[in-house]
XYZ file of C-alpha atoms in Angstrom:
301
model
C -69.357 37.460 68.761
C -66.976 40.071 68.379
C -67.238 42.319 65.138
C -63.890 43.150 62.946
C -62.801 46.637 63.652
C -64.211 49.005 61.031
C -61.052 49.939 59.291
C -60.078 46.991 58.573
C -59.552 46.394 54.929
C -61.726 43.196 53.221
C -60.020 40.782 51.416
C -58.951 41.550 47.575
C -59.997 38.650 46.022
C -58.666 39.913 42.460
C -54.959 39.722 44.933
C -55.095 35.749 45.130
C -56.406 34.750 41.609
C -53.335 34.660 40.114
C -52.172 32.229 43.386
C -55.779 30.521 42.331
C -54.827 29.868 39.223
C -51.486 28.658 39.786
C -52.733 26.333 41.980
C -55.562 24.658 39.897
C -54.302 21.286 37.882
C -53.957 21.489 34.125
C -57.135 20.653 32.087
C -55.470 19.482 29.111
C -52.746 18.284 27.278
C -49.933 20.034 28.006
C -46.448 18.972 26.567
C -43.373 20.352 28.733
C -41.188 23.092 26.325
C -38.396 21.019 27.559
C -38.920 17.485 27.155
C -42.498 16.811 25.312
C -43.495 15.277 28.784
C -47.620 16.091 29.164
C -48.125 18.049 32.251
C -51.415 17.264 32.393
C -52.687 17.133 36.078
C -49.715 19.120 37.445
C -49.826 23.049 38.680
C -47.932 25.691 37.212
C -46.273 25.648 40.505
C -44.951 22.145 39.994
C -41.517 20.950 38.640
C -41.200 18.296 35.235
C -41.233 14.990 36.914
C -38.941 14.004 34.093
C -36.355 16.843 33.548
C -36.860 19.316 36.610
C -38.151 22.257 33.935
C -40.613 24.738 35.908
C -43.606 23.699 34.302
C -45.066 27.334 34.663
C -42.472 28.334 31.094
C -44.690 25.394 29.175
C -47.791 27.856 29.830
C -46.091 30.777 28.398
C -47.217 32.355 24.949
C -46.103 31.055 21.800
C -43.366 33.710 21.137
C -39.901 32.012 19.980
C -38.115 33.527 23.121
C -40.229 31.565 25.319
C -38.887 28.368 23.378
C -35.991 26.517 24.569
C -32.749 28.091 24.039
C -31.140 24.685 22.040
C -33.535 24.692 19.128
C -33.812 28.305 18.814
C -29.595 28.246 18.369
C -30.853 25.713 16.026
C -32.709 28.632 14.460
C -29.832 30.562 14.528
C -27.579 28.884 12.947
C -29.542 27.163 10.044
C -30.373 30.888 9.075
C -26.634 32.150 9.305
C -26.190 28.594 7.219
C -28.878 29.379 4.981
C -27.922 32.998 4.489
C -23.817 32.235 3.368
C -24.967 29.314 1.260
C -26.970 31.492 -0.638
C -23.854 34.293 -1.365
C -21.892 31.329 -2.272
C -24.575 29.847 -4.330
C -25.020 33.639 -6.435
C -21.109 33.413 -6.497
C -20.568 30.394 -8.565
C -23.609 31.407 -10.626
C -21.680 34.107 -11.689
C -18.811 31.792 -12.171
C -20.491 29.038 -14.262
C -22.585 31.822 -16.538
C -18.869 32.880 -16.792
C -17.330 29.620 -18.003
C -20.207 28.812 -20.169
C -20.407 32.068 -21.710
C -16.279 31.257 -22.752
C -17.333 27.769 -24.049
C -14.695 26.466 -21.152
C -15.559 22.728 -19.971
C -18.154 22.993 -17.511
C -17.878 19.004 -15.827
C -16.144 20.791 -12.908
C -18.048 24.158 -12.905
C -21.336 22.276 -12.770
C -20.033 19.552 -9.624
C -19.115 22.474 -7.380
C -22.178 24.705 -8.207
C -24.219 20.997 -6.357
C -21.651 21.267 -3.684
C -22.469 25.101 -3.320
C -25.977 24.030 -2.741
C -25.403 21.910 0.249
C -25.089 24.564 2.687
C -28.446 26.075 1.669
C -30.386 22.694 2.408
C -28.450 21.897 5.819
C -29.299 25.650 6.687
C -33.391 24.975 5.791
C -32.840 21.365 7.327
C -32.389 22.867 10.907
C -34.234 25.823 10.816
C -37.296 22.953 10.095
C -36.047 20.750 12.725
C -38.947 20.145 15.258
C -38.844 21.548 18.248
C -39.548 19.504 21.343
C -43.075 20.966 21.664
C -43.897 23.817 19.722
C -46.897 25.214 18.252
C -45.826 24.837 14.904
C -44.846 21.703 14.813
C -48.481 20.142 13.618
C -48.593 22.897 10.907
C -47.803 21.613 6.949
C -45.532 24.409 6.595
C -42.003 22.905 8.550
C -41.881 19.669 6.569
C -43.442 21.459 3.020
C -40.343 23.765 2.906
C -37.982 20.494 3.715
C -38.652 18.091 1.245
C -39.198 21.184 -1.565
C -35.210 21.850 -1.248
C -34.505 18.527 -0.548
C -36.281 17.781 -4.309
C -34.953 21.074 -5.622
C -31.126 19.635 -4.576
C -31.576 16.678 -6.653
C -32.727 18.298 -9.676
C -30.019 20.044 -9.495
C -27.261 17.070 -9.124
C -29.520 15.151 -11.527
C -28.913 18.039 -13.962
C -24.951 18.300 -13.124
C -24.520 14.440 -13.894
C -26.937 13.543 -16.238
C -28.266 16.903 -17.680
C -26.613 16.268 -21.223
C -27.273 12.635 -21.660
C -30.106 13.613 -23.911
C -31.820 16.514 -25.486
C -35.131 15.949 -23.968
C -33.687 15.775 -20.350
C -31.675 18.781 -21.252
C -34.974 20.794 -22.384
C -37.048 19.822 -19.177
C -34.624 20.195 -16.329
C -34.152 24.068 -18.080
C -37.247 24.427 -16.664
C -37.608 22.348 -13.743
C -34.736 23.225 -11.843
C -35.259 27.004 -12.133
C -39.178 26.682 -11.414
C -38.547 24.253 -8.555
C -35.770 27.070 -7.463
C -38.341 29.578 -6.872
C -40.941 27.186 -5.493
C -38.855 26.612 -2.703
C -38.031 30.022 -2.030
C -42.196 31.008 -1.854
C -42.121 27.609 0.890
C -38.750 29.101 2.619
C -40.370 32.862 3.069
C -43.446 31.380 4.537
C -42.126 29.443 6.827
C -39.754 32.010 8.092
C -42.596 34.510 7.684
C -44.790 31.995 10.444
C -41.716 32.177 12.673
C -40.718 35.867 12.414
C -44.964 36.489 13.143
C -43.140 34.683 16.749
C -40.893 37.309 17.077
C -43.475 40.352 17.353
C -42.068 41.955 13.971
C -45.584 41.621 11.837
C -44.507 43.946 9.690
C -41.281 42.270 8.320
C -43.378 39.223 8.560
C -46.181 40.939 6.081
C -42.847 41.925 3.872
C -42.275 38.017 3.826
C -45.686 37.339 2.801
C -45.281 39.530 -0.217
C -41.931 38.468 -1.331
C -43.346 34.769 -1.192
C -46.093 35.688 -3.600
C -43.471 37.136 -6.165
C -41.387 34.014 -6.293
C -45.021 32.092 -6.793
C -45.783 34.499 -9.635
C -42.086 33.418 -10.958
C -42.731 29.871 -10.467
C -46.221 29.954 -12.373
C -44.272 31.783 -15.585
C -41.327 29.381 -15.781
C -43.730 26.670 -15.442
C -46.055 27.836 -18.363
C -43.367 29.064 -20.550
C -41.711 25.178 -19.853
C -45.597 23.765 -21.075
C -45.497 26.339 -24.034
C -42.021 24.624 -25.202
C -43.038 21.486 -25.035
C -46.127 21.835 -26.746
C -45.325 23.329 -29.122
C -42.925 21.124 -30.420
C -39.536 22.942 -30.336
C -41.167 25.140 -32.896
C -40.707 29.634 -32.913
C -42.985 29.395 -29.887
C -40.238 27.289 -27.941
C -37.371 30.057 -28.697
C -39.930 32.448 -27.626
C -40.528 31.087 -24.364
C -37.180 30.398 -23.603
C -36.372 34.120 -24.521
C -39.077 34.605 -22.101
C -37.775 32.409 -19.512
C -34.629 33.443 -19.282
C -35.604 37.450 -19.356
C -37.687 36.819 -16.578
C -35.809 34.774 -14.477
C -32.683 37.133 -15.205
C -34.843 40.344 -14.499
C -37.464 39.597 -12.040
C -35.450 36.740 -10.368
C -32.572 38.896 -9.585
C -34.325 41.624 -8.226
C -36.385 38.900 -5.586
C -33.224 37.140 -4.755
C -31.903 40.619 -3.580
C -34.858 41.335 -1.522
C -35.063 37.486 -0.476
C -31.168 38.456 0.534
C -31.932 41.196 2.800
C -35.180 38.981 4.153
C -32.900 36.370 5.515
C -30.276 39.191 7.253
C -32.766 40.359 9.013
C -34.128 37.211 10.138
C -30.411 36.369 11.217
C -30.411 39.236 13.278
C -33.322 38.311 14.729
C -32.574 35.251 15.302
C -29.592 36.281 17.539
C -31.658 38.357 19.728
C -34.198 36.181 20.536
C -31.403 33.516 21.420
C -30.225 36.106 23.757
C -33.612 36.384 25.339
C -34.105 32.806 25.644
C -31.099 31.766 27.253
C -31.760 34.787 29.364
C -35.472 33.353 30.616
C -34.281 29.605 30.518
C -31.490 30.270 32.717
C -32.648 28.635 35.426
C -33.731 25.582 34.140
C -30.046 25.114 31.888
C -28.745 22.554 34.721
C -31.368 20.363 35.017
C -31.676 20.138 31.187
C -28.400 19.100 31.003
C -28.858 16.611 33.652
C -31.777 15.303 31.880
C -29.473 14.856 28.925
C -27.567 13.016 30.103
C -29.461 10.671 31.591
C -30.975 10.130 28.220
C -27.714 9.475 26.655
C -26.620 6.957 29.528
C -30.118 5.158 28.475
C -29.357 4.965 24.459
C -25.762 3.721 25.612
């Protein structure tokens, strides 16, 4: 038997394991970025039997510009939402601290500061909207920070419409709106914080972190300064607290807000880009998405 010729080169076996490993069947559950189809059984070589997507993206790392492009826009626009609800929110604060302070009837002042808030709980009610397979998704954090402005929202209309029906309901929603306020802003900055981790930018993601645990600290001394009052008994203590309260939530609020302010335009920005990128990777796959769509639609009709 002849022998190979002496200069010829052996086979690089490191060359073909990426081919390898292409070719080997998923393991495990694998749900398709596109349309939550499992995958299991298929190569990353292999199309979605269901919408067409290369099933090669669903294997990519959990980074948000691997993600589809129509729930990232999603993203995008609950935090562009988010962020102009919450200059229009500071605005009519300003505005009904303004009326009150002139003893002007506040029926009107009060109804549009609950209309003002609307924007800010659409804008958190699609950046939690859940993805079609994510890696989030099964985490607490998506659904904590929805229902937490959802409940904050209706303190707040409950204390527009029924806030001076009596003196006790007067003396706890003082507390429970503003302490619910910054409870939902500690659930807000850690979510966003999980999903800006997805961006590669850990350190504006650690700058989350610690602008969460102020708006805890401010939640934990409304709330105790709220006990103390009622405690107490309405007696010096309670004009203490409230003198407390306010100071603190006047002082220390404000100066989270801002930061919470510049947060959320940097997560905007952020959020463009990585639209950018996704469309960018996904590009391939946008016609047989829509094609997919439709066919979904035509099945609901």
């Amino acid at each position: 038997m002849d022998n190979p010729p002496a200069d010829t080169p052996a086979p690089d076996d490191g060359v073909n394991d990426a081919a390898v490993a292409r070719s080997q069947p998923i393991d495990h559950d694998l749900l398709c970025r596109q349309c939550g189809y499992n995958l299991r059984g298929m190569t990353e070589d292999d199309d979605c039997p269901e919408c067409g997507a290369l099933v090669w993206r669903s294997t990519l790392k959990d980074e948000l510009s691997h993600c589809h492009p129509d729930w990232v826009k999603m993203l995008a626009r609950g935090s562009n939402l988010l962020l102009d609800g919450y200059i229009v929110l500071a605005v009519m604060y300003v505005v009904q601290t303004f009326m009150a302070a002139m003893d002007l009837p506040m029926t009107y002042a009060r109804l549009l500061f609950v209309l003002s808030c609307l924007p800010i709980v659409m804008g958190v009610w699609w950046i939690t909207t859940r993805a079609t397979t994510d890696g989030m998704q099964g985490m607490p954090t998506r659904l904590i920070t929805r229902w937490i402005f959802v409940a904050w929202f209706l303190l707040i209309a409950t204390k527009a419409v029924l806030g001076e029906s009596s003196l006790l309901l007067t003396n706890v929603l003082f507390y429970t709106c503003p302490a619910t306020f910054a409870l939902s802003m500690a659930a807000l900055l850690w979510y966003i914080s999980t999903l800006i981790n997805r961006m590669n930018q850990p350190q504006l993601a650690s700058g989350s972190r610690k602008l969460m645990a102020g708006f805890l600290l401010l939640f934990l001394i409304i709330t105790t300064a709220g006990v103390t009052r009622y405690l107490d008994n309405f007696s010096i203590v309670d004009n203490i607290a409230m003198g407390l309260a306010a100071f603190v939530f006047g002082i220390f609020g404000l100066a989270l807000f801002l930061n919470l302010m510049i947060v959320l335009a940097k997560f905007c920005r952020l959020a463009a880009k990585t639209l950018k990128q996704a469309r960018y990777l996904w590009q391939g796959d946008l016609l047989p998405w829509k094609v997919y769509q439709a066919g979904q639609n035509e099945r609901r009709i």
